[in-house]
Short mmCIF file of C-alpha atoms in Angstrom, two decimals:
data_model
loop_
_atom_site.label_atom_id
_atom_site.label_comp_id
_atom_site.label_asym_id
_atom_site.label_seq_id
_atom_site.Cartn_x
_atom_site.Cartn_y
_atom_site.Cartn_z
CA MET T 1 -19.96 -49.39 24.41
CA LEU T 2 -21.89 -51.44 21.88
CA HIS T 3 -24.86 -53.47 23.08
CA ILE T 4 -24.58 -56.55 20.94
CA PRO T 5 -27.61 -58.81 20.30
CA CYS T 6 -26.35 -62.38 20.77
CA PRO T 7 -28.94 -64.66 19.10
CA TYR T 8 -28.47 -67.18 21.93
CA CYS T 9 -28.31 -64.91 25.00
CA GLY T 10 -29.90 -61.61 24.00
CA PRO T 11 -28.23 -58.19 24.17
CA ARG T 12 -25.00 -58.01 26.16
CA ASP T 13 -22.15 -55.52 26.62
CA GLU T 14 -19.45 -55.36 23.93
CA THR T 15 -16.74 -56.31 26.44
CA GLU T 16 -18.16 -59.88 26.50
CA PHE T 17 -17.45 -60.32 22.79
CA HIS T 18 -14.63 -60.58 20.29
CA TYR T 19 -14.92 -59.37 16.73
CA GLY T 20 -14.67 -61.69 13.74
CA SER T 21 -14.87 -59.27 10.77
CA GLU T 22 -16.92 -59.82 7.63
CA ALA T 23 -19.36 -62.74 7.66
CA HIS T 24 -19.97 -65.25 4.87
CA VAL T 25 -16.40 -65.42 3.53
CA ALA T 26 -16.34 -68.94 2.14
CA TYR T 27 -13.16 -70.95 1.64
CA PRO T 28 -12.56 -70.98 -2.11
CA GLU T 29 -13.65 -73.96 -4.17
CA ASN T 30 -10.96 -75.63 -6.30
CA SER T 31 -8.33 -74.15 -4.02
CA SER T 32 -5.53 -76.12 -5.67
CA ASN T 33 -6.20 -74.28 -8.93
CA LEU T 34 -6.29 -70.73 -7.60
CA THR T 35 -3.99 -68.06 -9.02
CA ASP T 36 -1.97 -65.82 -6.71
CA GLU T 37 -4.44 -63.02 -7.43
CA GLU T 38 -7.34 -65.21 -6.36
CA TRP T 39 -5.55 -66.26 -3.18
CA ALA T 40 -4.76 -62.62 -2.38
CA LYS T 41 -8.43 -61.78 -2.74
CA PHE T 42 -9.49 -64.58 -0.38
CA VAL T 43 -6.77 -64.00 2.21
CA PHE T 44 -6.52 -60.21 2.31
CA ILE T 45 -9.57 -58.54 0.79
CA ARG T 46 -12.55 -58.00 3.07
CA SER T 47 -15.43 -55.67 2.39
CA ASN T 48 -15.21 -52.39 4.31
CA PRO T 49 -18.58 -50.76 3.65
CA LYS T 50 -19.72 -47.39 4.93
CA GLY T 51 -23.19 -48.49 5.97
CA TRP T 52 -24.76 -51.87 6.71
CA MET T 53 -22.35 -54.78 7.10
CA ALA T 54 -22.93 -58.45 7.95
CA GLU T 55 -20.22 -59.41 10.41
CA ARG T 56 -19.22 -62.12 12.87
CA TRP T 57 -18.85 -61.87 16.62
CA VAL T 58 -18.09 -64.52 19.23
CA HIS T 59 -19.69 -64.26 22.68
CA SER T 60 -16.43 -65.26 24.34
CA ALA T 61 -17.38 -64.27 27.91
CA GLY T 62 -20.90 -65.68 27.54
CA CYS T 63 -22.13 -68.66 25.57
CA ARG T 64 -18.83 -68.82 23.63
CA ARG T 65 -20.64 -69.28 20.35
CA TRP T 66 -20.08 -67.55 17.01
CA PHE T 67 -22.93 -65.76 15.28
CA ASN T 68 -23.60 -63.20 12.55
CA VAL T 69 -25.24 -59.81 12.82
CA TRP T 70 -26.05 -56.81 10.65
CA ARG T 71 -24.51 -53.58 11.93
CA ASN T 72 -24.36 -50.09 10.46
CA THR T 73 -20.78 -48.79 10.39
CA ILE T 74 -21.97 -45.17 10.14
CA ASN T 75 -23.82 -45.03 13.47
CA HIS T 76 -23.23 -48.47 15.10
CA GLU T 77 -26.94 -49.36 14.92
CA PHE T 78 -27.59 -53.11 15.01
CA GLY T 79 -29.92 -54.97 12.66
CA PRO T 80 -30.96 -58.58 13.08
CA SER T 81 -28.51 -61.15 14.44
CA TYR T 82 -28.64 -64.76 13.28
CA LYS T 83 -27.04 -68.13 13.89
CA PRO T 84 -24.47 -69.56 11.48
CA PHE T 85 -25.76 -71.79 8.68
CA THR T 86 -29.21 -70.22 8.88
CA GLN T 87 -30.89 -68.05 6.26
CA GLN T 88 -29.32 -64.58 6.25
CA PRO T 89 -31.94 -61.88 6.97
CA LYS T 90 -32.12 -59.10 4.41
CA SER T 91 -29.99 -55.99 4.96
CA PRO T 92 -31.95 -53.42 6.97
CA ALA T 93 -30.92 -50.78 4.40
CA MET F 1 -18.40 -3.96 30.60
CA ALA F 2 -18.20 -1.65 27.60
CA ASN F 3 -14.86 -0.38 28.88
CA MET F 4 -13.50 -3.88 29.27
CA THR F 5 -14.50 -4.81 25.76
CA ARG F 6 -12.81 -1.74 24.37
CA ARG F 7 -9.65 -2.32 26.34
CA ARG F 8 -9.42 -5.94 25.19
CA THR F 9 -9.92 -4.93 21.59
CA VAL F 10 -6.96 -2.60 21.86
CA GLU F 11 -4.72 -5.21 23.47
CA LEU F 12 -5.40 -8.02 21.04
CA PRO F 13 -3.25 -8.24 17.93
CA ASP F 14 -4.90 -8.02 14.54
CA HIS F 15 -6.49 -11.16 13.24
CA PRO F 16 -3.81 -12.93 11.22
CA ASP F 17 -4.08 -13.06 7.46
CA PHE F 18 -5.48 -16.24 6.10
CA LEU F 19 -2.75 -18.71 5.27
CA TRP F 20 -4.56 -19.93 2.17
CA VAL F 21 -7.70 -18.88 0.28
CA ALA F 22 -10.49 -20.11 2.53
CA ASP F 23 -13.31 -20.24 0.00
CA GLN F 24 -11.35 -21.31 -3.08
CA LYS F 25 -13.60 -22.63 -5.87
CA PRO F 26 -12.31 -25.33 -8.19
CA LYS F 27 -11.07 -24.55 -11.70
CA LYS F 28 -12.36 -26.71 -14.55
CA ALA F 29 -9.17 -28.72 -14.82
CA TYR F 30 -5.87 -29.42 -13.08
CA ASP F 31 -2.70 -31.35 -13.83
CA VAL F 32 -3.07 -33.18 -10.52
CA ILE F 33 -5.91 -33.52 -8.03
CA ILE F 34 -5.16 -34.76 -4.53
CA ILE F 35 -8.17 -36.11 -2.64
CA GLY F 36 -7.88 -35.30 1.04
CA ALA F 37 -6.48 -32.17 2.74
CA GLY F 38 -5.01 -33.97 5.71
CA GLY F 39 -1.32 -33.94 6.48
CA HIS F 40 -0.33 -36.46 3.83
CA GLY F 41 -2.44 -34.85 1.10
CA LEU F 42 -1.11 -31.37 1.83
CA ALA F 43 2.47 -32.68 2.02
CA THR F 44 1.97 -34.43 -1.33
CA ALA F 45 0.81 -31.16 -2.91
CA TYR F 46 3.70 -29.26 -1.33
CA TYR F 47 6.35 -31.67 -2.66
CA LEU F 48 4.68 -31.83 -6.09
CA ALA F 49 5.22 -28.08 -6.32
CA LYS F 50 8.55 -27.90 -4.51
CA ASN F 51 10.38 -30.98 -5.84
CA HIS F 52 8.73 -31.46 -9.22
CA GLY F 53 7.58 -27.98 -10.28
CA ILE F 54 3.98 -29.17 -10.68
CA THR F 55 1.86 -26.32 -9.34
CA ASN F 56 -1.40 -26.68 -11.28
CA VAL F 57 -2.65 -28.81 -8.40
CA ALA F 58 -5.84 -28.92 -6.35
CA VAL F 59 -6.18 -30.51 -2.95
CA ILE F 60 -9.88 -31.25 -2.49
CA GLU F 61 -11.37 -31.99 0.90
CA LYS F 62 -14.88 -33.13 1.85
CA GLY F 63 -14.74 -31.35 5.20
CA TRP F 64 -12.28 -28.71 6.30
CA LEU F 65 -8.49 -28.61 6.11
CA ALA F 66 -6.88 -31.04 8.57
CA GLY F 67 -10.29 -31.72 10.10
CA GLY F 68 -9.80 -35.48 10.28
CA ASN F 69 -7.04 -37.48 11.93
CA MET F 70 -4.51 -34.69 11.26
CA GLY F 71 -6.47 -32.38 13.54
CA ARG F 72 -6.60 -34.86 16.41
CA ASN F 73 -3.75 -37.26 16.95
CA THR F 74 -1.06 -38.02 19.49
CA THR F 75 1.66 -36.44 17.30
CA ILE F 76 4.35 -39.03 17.95
CA ILE F 77 7.29 -38.99 15.55
CA ARG F 78 9.82 -41.84 15.38
CA SER F 79 11.42 -44.16 12.83
CA ASN F 80 12.40 -47.21 14.91
CA TYR F 81 10.43 -49.83 12.98
CA LEU F 82 11.68 -53.37 12.37
CA TRP F 83 12.14 -53.93 8.63
CA ASP F 84 14.51 -52.35 6.10
CA GLU F 85 11.64 -51.01 4.00
CA SER F 86 10.23 -49.23 7.05
CA ALA F 87 13.60 -47.81 8.07
CA GLY F 88 13.81 -46.45 4.53
CA ILE F 89 10.58 -44.50 4.48
CA TYR F 90 10.16 -43.61 8.17
CA ASP F 91 13.75 -42.44 8.67
CA HIS F 92 13.59 -40.42 5.45
CA SER F 93 10.51 -38.83 6.97
CA LEU F 94 12.29 -38.12 10.26
CA LYS F 95 15.17 -36.47 8.37
CA LEU F 96 12.65 -34.24 6.60
CA TRP F 97 11.06 -33.33 9.95
CA GLU F 98 14.45 -32.17 11.19
CA ASN F 99 14.52 -29.32 8.66
CA LEU F 100 10.84 -28.83 8.02
CA GLU F 101 10.15 -25.68 10.00
CA GLU F 102 13.02 -23.83 8.33
CA GLU F 103 12.10 -25.21 4.92
CA VAL F 104 8.42 -24.21 4.90
CA GLY F 105 8.99 -21.14 7.07
CA TYR F 106 6.39 -22.02 9.65
CA GLU F 107 6.65 -22.88 13.35
CA MET F 108 5.58 -26.46 14.10
CA PHE F 109 6.84 -26.98 17.66
CA PHE F 110 8.87 -29.96 16.46
CA SER F 111 10.54 -31.27 19.60
CA GLN F 112 13.04 -34.13 19.52
CA ARG F 113 12.46 -35.18 23.10
CA GLY F 114 12.97 -38.88 22.43
CA VAL F 115 10.55 -41.78 22.23
CA MET F 116 10.77 -44.64 24.71
CA THR F 117 9.09 -48.02 24.19
CA LEU F 118 8.77 -50.10 27.35
CA ALA F 119 9.10 -53.88 27.60
CA HIS F 120 7.15 -55.73 30.29
CA SER F 121 7.93 -59.43 29.90
CA VAL F 122 10.78 -61.70 28.83
CA SER F 123 9.32 -62.15 25.35
CA ASP F 124 8.62 -58.42 25.15
CA VAL F 125 12.29 -57.74 26.01
CA ARG F 126 13.42 -60.16 23.30
CA SER F 127 11.24 -58.62 20.63
CA LYS F 128 12.20 -55.05 21.59
CA GLN F 129 15.88 -56.00 21.56
CA ARG F 130 15.43 -57.52 18.12
CA ASN F 131 13.97 -54.21 17.08
CA PHE F 132 16.85 -52.33 18.72
CA TYR F 133 19.46 -54.39 16.80
CA ALA F 134 17.50 -54.07 13.56
CA ASN F 135 17.53 -50.29 14.01
CA HIS F 136 21.32 -50.36 14.44
CA VAL F 137 21.73 -52.36 11.23
CA ASN F 138 19.70 -49.69 9.43
CA ALA F 139 21.54 -46.76 11.04
CA VAL F 140 18.42 -45.66 12.90
CA ASP F 141 19.37 -44.27 16.30
CA SER F 142 18.31 -46.57 19.10
CA VAL F 143 19.41 -47.12 22.68
CA TRP F 144 18.61 -49.98 25.03
CA LEU F 145 17.65 -48.83 28.54
CA THR F 146 17.55 -50.74 31.83
CA PRO F 147 14.64 -49.95 34.17
CA GLU F 148 16.96 -47.68 36.19
CA GLU F 149 17.91 -45.78 33.04
CA VAL F 150 14.22 -45.48 32.18
CA LYS F 151 13.69 -43.92 35.61
CA GLU F 152 16.59 -41.52 35.08
CA ILE F 153 15.07 -40.17 31.87
CA ALA F 154 11.47 -40.20 33.12
CA PRO F 155 11.33 -40.10 36.95
CA ILE F 156 7.54 -40.46 37.03
CA VAL F 157 7.63 -44.02 35.67
CA ASN F 158 6.90 -46.71 38.24
CA ILE F 159 9.71 -49.28 37.89
CA SER F 160 8.67 -51.29 40.93
CA GLU F 161 8.72 -55.05 40.43
CA ASP F 162 5.43 -55.31 42.29
CA ILE F 163 3.16 -53.98 39.55
CA ARG F 164 1.20 -56.31 37.28
CA TYR F 165 3.43 -55.66 34.24
CA PRO F 166 6.78 -54.41 35.60
CA VAL F 167 9.13 -52.39 33.41
CA MET F 168 11.94 -54.75 32.33
CA GLY F 169 13.71 -52.45 29.88
CA ALA F 170 13.02 -50.14 26.98
CA THR F 171 14.18 -49.04 23.59
CA PHE F 172 14.78 -45.32 23.22
CA GLN F 173 15.05 -43.27 20.06
CA PRO F 174 16.54 -39.88 21.00
CA ARG F 175 15.72 -38.32 17.59
CA GLY F 176 12.03 -39.13 18.02
CA GLY F 177 9.58 -36.67 19.49
CA ILE F 178 6.40 -34.71 18.83
CA ALA F 179 5.17 -31.76 16.78
CA LYS F 180 2.07 -29.59 16.85
CA HIS F 181 -0.13 -31.43 14.36
CA ASP F 182 -2.43 -28.64 13.20
CA TRP F 183 0.50 -26.26 12.71
CA VAL F 184 2.16 -28.88 10.54
CA ALA F 185 -0.94 -28.97 8.33
CA TRP F 186 -1.12 -25.17 8.21
CA GLY F 187 2.57 -24.89 7.38
CA TYR F 188 2.27 -27.30 4.47
CA ALA F 189 -0.99 -25.67 3.31
CA LYS F 190 0.48 -22.16 3.39
CA ALA F 191 3.68 -23.19 1.60
CA ALA F 192 1.74 -25.14 -1.04
CA ALA F 193 -0.77 -22.30 -1.53
CA ASP F 194 2.10 -19.80 -1.89
CA MET F 195 3.42 -21.91 -4.79
CA GLY F 196 0.02 -21.88 -6.53
CA VAL F 197 -1.76 -24.97 -5.21
CA ASP F 198 -5.55 -24.59 -4.82
CA ILE F 199 -6.98 -25.90 -1.55
CA ILE F 200 -10.69 -26.56 -1.97
CA GLN F 201 -12.67 -27.38 1.14
CA ASN F 202 -16.26 -28.65 1.41
CA CYS F 203 -15.75 -30.54 -1.83
CA GLU F 204 -16.60 -34.23 -1.50
CA VAL F 205 -15.70 -36.71 -4.21
CA THR F 206 -18.79 -38.60 -5.39
CA GLY F 207 -17.20 -40.53 -8.26
CA PHE F 208 -14.42 -40.74 -10.81
CA LYS F 209 -14.46 -40.10 -14.53
CA ILE F 210 -12.67 -43.11 -15.98
CA VAL F 211 -12.36 -43.69 -19.74
CA ASP F 212 -10.69 -46.83 -21.13
CA GLY F 213 -9.18 -47.65 -17.75
CA LYS F 214 -7.65 -44.19 -17.42
CA VAL F 215 -8.75 -41.57 -14.91
CA GLN F 216 -9.83 -38.25 -16.45
CA GLY F 217 -11.07 -36.42 -13.38
CA VAL F 218 -13.37 -36.52 -10.39
CA LYS F 219 -17.05 -35.86 -9.78
CA THR F 220 -17.60 -33.77 -6.67
CA THR F 221 -20.27 -31.93 -4.72
CA GLN F 222 -18.87 -28.76 -6.40
CA GLY F 223 -19.15 -30.22 -9.90
CA ASP F 224 -16.90 -32.22 -12.19
CA ILE F 225 -13.19 -31.39 -12.19
CA ALA F 226 -10.88 -32.72 -14.90
CA ALA F 227 -7.36 -33.89 -14.08
CA ASN F 228 -4.51 -35.68 -15.81
CA LYS F 229 -3.61 -37.47 -12.59
CA VAL F 230 -5.44 -38.09 -9.32
CA GLY F 231 -4.00 -39.11 -5.96
CA MET F 232 -6.21 -40.65 -3.27
CA VAL F 233 -4.93 -39.66 0.19
CA ALA F 234 -8.10 -40.25 2.15
CA ALA F 235 -7.07 -42.40 5.15
CA GLY F 236 -10.15 -44.08 6.65
CA HIS F 237 -12.28 -43.41 3.56
CA THR F 238 -9.89 -45.01 1.07
CA SER F 239 -12.04 -48.13 0.67
CA VAL F 240 -15.04 -45.96 -0.22
CA LEU F 241 -13.04 -44.09 -2.89
CA ALA F 242 -11.49 -47.28 -4.29
CA GLY F 243 -15.01 -48.71 -4.54
CA MET F 244 -16.03 -45.70 -6.68
CA ALA F 245 -13.02 -46.33 -8.91
CA GLY F 246 -13.91 -50.03 -9.21
CA PHE F 247 -11.13 -51.87 -7.39
CA ASP F 248 -10.62 -53.52 -4.00
CA VAL F 249 -8.09 -52.53 -1.36
CA PRO F 250 -7.07 -54.75 1.58
CA LEU F 251 -8.02 -52.16 4.19
CA GLN F 252 -10.33 -52.14 7.19
CA SER F 253 -11.52 -48.87 8.73
CA ARG F 254 -11.47 -48.83 12.52
CA PRO F 255 -11.95 -46.18 15.23
CA LEU F 256 -8.78 -45.08 17.03
CA GLN F 257 -9.35 -43.08 20.18
CA ALA F 258 -7.13 -40.71 22.09
CA LEU F 259 -7.54 -38.27 24.94
CA VAL F 260 -6.03 -35.26 26.65
CA SER F 261 -6.01 -34.33 30.31
CA GLU F 262 -6.52 -30.87 31.71
CA LEU F 263 -3.37 -28.74 31.90
CA ASN F 264 -0.70 -29.86 34.36
CA GLU F 265 2.76 -28.77 35.38
CA GLN F 266 5.41 -30.27 33.12
CA VAL F 267 6.15 -33.76 34.45
CA LEU F 268 7.16 -35.66 31.33
CA ASP F 269 9.68 -34.37 28.79
CA THR F 270 9.86 -37.45 26.59
CA VAL F 271 7.36 -39.75 24.87
CA ILE F 272 6.62 -43.11 26.50
CA MET F 273 4.90 -45.99 24.73
CA SER F 274 3.94 -49.39 26.00
CA GLY F 275 2.54 -51.93 23.59
CA ALA F 276 2.04 -54.62 26.19
CA VAL F 277 -0.24 -52.61 28.47
CA HIS F 278 -1.68 -50.47 25.68
CA VAL F 279 -0.90 -46.87 26.39
CA TYR F 280 1.29 -44.15 24.97
CA VAL F 281 1.72 -40.71 26.43
CA SER F 282 3.48 -37.40 25.95
CA GLN F 283 2.94 -33.98 27.46
CA ALA F 284 2.10 -31.13 25.15
CA HIS F 285 3.87 -27.78 25.41
CA LYS F 286 0.85 -26.24 27.11
CA GLY F 287 0.75 -29.04 29.70
CA GLU F 288 -1.94 -31.49 28.63
CA LEU F 289 -1.10 -35.17 28.89
CA VAL F 290 -1.83 -36.61 25.46
CA MET F 291 -2.61 -40.32 25.47
CA GLY F 292 -3.63 -42.97 23.01
CA ALA F 293 -4.25 -46.69 22.99
CA GLY F 294 -5.31 -49.45 20.64
CA THR F 295 -8.12 -49.34 18.13
CA ASP F 296 -11.65 -50.39 18.82
CA SER F 297 -12.08 -53.91 17.44
CA TYR F 298 -14.76 -53.38 14.80
CA ASN F 299 -15.15 -51.67 11.43
CA SER F 300 -16.58 -48.19 11.68
CA TYR F 301 -16.86 -44.80 10.01
CA ALA F 302 -18.49 -43.19 13.07
CA GLN F 303 -15.44 -41.31 14.43
CA ARG F 304 -16.13 -42.56 17.93
CA GLY F 305 -15.46 -45.68 19.96
CA GLY F 306 -16.29 -47.33 23.26
CA PHE F 307 -15.36 -45.74 26.57
CA HIS F 308 -14.09 -49.08 27.91
CA VAL F 309 -11.11 -48.64 25.55
CA ILE F 310 -10.34 -45.31 27.25
CA GLU F 311 -10.76 -46.88 30.70
CA HIS F 312 -8.37 -49.68 29.74
CA GLN F 313 -5.62 -47.27 28.67
CA LEU F 314 -6.12 -45.07 31.76
CA ALA F 315 -5.83 -48.11 34.04
CA ALA F 316 -2.49 -48.93 32.43
CA ALA F 317 -1.39 -45.29 32.59
CA CYS F 318 -2.19 -44.97 36.29
CA GLU F 319 -0.25 -48.12 37.13
CA LEU F 320 2.80 -47.01 35.14
CA PHE F 321 2.59 -43.34 36.15
CA PRO F 322 1.02 -43.20 39.63
CA ILE F 323 0.89 -39.37 39.66
CA PHE F 324 -1.56 -39.46 36.74
CA GLU F 325 -4.24 -40.76 39.11
CA ARG F 326 -5.11 -37.21 40.08
CA ALA F 327 -5.17 -35.82 36.55
CA HIS F 328 -8.55 -34.93 35.07
CA LEU F 329 -9.74 -36.02 31.66
CA LEU F 330 -10.47 -33.02 29.44
CA ARG F 331 -11.53 -34.52 26.12
CA THR F 332 -11.54 -37.77 24.18
CA TRP F 333 -11.98 -38.22 20.47
CA GLY F 334 -12.02 -40.92 17.83
CA GLY F 335 -10.76 -40.92 14.27
CA ILE F 336 -11.13 -43.51 11.54
CA VAL F 337 -7.89 -45.22 10.54
CA ASP F 338 -7.32 -47.54 7.57
CA ILE F 339 -5.48 -50.66 8.62
CA ALA F 340 -3.70 -52.97 6.19
CA PRO F 341 -3.14 -56.67 6.94
CA ASP F 342 0.58 -56.11 7.63
CA ALA F 343 0.22 -52.77 9.48
CA SER F 344 2.19 -51.04 6.72
CA PRO F 345 1.01 -48.41 4.25
CA ILE F 346 -0.15 -48.97 0.67
CA ILE F 347 1.45 -46.48 -1.74
CA GLY F 348 1.69 -46.45 -5.51
CA LEU F 349 -0.18 -47.25 -8.69
CA THR F 350 -3.70 -48.67 -8.89
CA PRO F 351 -5.49 -50.78 -11.51
CA VAL F 352 -6.76 -47.45 -12.94
CA GLU F 353 -4.15 -45.62 -15.00
CA ASN F 354 -3.04 -42.25 -13.58
CA LEU F 355 -4.93 -42.89 -10.34
CA PHE F 356 -2.53 -43.23 -7.41
CA ILE F 357 -3.06 -44.43 -3.86
CA ASN F 358 -1.50 -43.46 -0.53
CA SER F 359 -3.27 -45.18 2.34
CA GLY F 360 -3.05 -47.81 5.05
CA TRP F 361 -1.03 -45.66 7.45
CA GLY F 362 -3.37 -46.99 10.09
CA THR F 363 -2.65 -45.87 13.60
CA GLY F 364 0.71 -44.19 12.99
CA GLY F 365 0.53 -41.92 9.97
CA PHE F 366 1.41 -38.59 11.57
CA LYS F 367 5.14 -39.34 11.91
CA ALA F 368 5.27 -40.19 8.23
CA THR F 369 3.62 -36.99 6.99
CA PRO F 370 6.70 -35.49 5.26
CA GLY F 371 8.06 -38.79 3.93
CA SER F 372 4.66 -39.94 2.73
CA GLY F 373 4.08 -36.68 0.86
CA TRP F 374 7.61 -36.82 -0.57
CA VAL F 375 7.28 -40.34 -2.06
CA MET F 376 3.67 -39.82 -3.17
CA ALA F 377 4.62 -36.63 -5.03
CA ALA F 378 7.50 -38.45 -6.76
CA THR F 379 5.23 -41.40 -7.62
CA ILE F 380 2.61 -39.10 -9.16
CA ALA F 381 5.13 -36.89 -10.96
CA ASN F 382 7.05 -39.81 -12.51
CA GLY F 383 4.10 -42.14 -13.00
CA GLU F 384 6.04 -44.94 -11.33
CA PRO F 385 6.72 -45.81 -7.70
CA ASP F 386 9.41 -43.87 -5.92
CA ALA F 387 12.24 -46.15 -4.75
CA LEU F 388 11.26 -45.80 -1.08
CA ALA F 389 7.59 -46.42 -1.91
CA LYS F 390 8.09 -49.38 -4.21
CA PRO F 391 7.90 -52.09 -1.50
CA TYR F 392 4.54 -50.63 -0.42
CA ALA F 393 2.73 -51.31 -3.70
CA LEU F 394 -0.68 -52.97 -3.75
CA ASP F 395 0.78 -56.05 -5.45
CA ARG F 396 2.69 -57.09 -2.32
CA PHE F 397 -0.51 -58.83 -1.23
CA ILE F 398 -0.27 -60.99 -4.36
CA SER F 399 3.48 -61.63 -4.23
CA GLY F 400 3.34 -62.25 -0.48
CA HIS F 401 6.14 -59.76 0.16
CA LEU F 402 4.44 -58.30 3.24
CA ILE F 403 6.11 -55.77 5.54
CA ASP F 404 4.89 -57.02 8.89
CA GLU F 405 5.12 -54.16 11.36
CA HIS F 406 2.48 -55.28 13.85
CA GLY F 407 5.23 -55.66 16.45
CA ALA F 408 6.74 -52.23 15.91
CA ALA F 409 3.50 -50.35 15.33
CA GLY F 410 3.60 -48.99 18.86
CA VAL F 411 0.74 -50.81 20.49
CA ALA F 412 -1.00 -53.93 19.26
CA HIS F 413 -4.07 -53.10 17.23
#
């Protein structure tokens, strides 16, 4: 089981959390002018790196707040976690 | 001791001949290179040779043959999906299974013992019945069972109304079943190798040679290999390969875990799935209970997941099958599956000319092994999507013509 570092509560068991996939996916600007290809990219394409990934979790059985964290998809090692709308720490890679 | 050793040596049969050349080195160039010697990659090579006469083919594999998800899966075979497109490809696959052992000349323990999918709530019953009617429209065999009929087929199922998620009915596909996964891979590998296909293990792709938008070959840990056409059949690592070739795929790689129990007497001669409580189970010929559940929730390439996922599926299993409480866990494992947004595969052309993709089979690729190989071989040979594969092209995410099979994908993932 992952031990996930909630930036509000500290490390807690994975079963207290829900996953939110890739972090920092912004809603497209000028959305009324997007082509179908651009919409497809926003709606369906998410990065799927083998290595460090910035991702979102929600501490649903704890503080119920969303946050971001760096995690390595090769070995499940966690890097720094951080609150939304704060400066993203550099990738631990 | 010395005597015993000698006696055993006499009794044991000779070591079988290798089914394919174990330490095959790559030639400088091939007509077609298939990346990935799992079930789908080997089946693709087999049908390229068998159906299209293309035998100057290499299947290259970063690890060993069928060492990924093909070597460890729950082996369930069925075709009772919801949509027409799925009935097309999965039932074609099931028809191929029905003659496969005779065709390739290799035992695969293919057993059409039926696949049952339980419903546990009113909405579950409605959605399963929708599936059942959809199967009838597509001429896919499907039967609706009452709880009593479920009990008749599988006496070990608890159909009491007093359990948390009582059994309220089930769909049943009698033509569904299981096969011995590694023997399937070996059968395809042997038959392909006999027709001249090279199977090259320990050969990891590190990049593509692409000139003017056209693939010319692959770079590997055993050197550069030229090819007129390349097929990517790499399951959980498809995103990594697509990244090397310079395009995006709408896939997420997740761990999918499964487990086997120690050997037991035969107690279950069908396959039982339950999406609502997250467990599916069959009993292998030797006697192990083979069980699977949903994926772990996060992206990963680690080939392992959390034990709480195993506990969750065992809790459901013990409630549904009370006699399982005394079974012992033998082994668990995790594989990396590539999941598409609509829980359907992605097959066809890519933005790079002569580079083809077959991926996104997610949590249920084993059943599709023959059909997937069949349509991928045709797509590569003809340079355009096979009719059954056409709906599964990458551009469906632009057109919006998704094939949403989340409901029929066995358990929710």
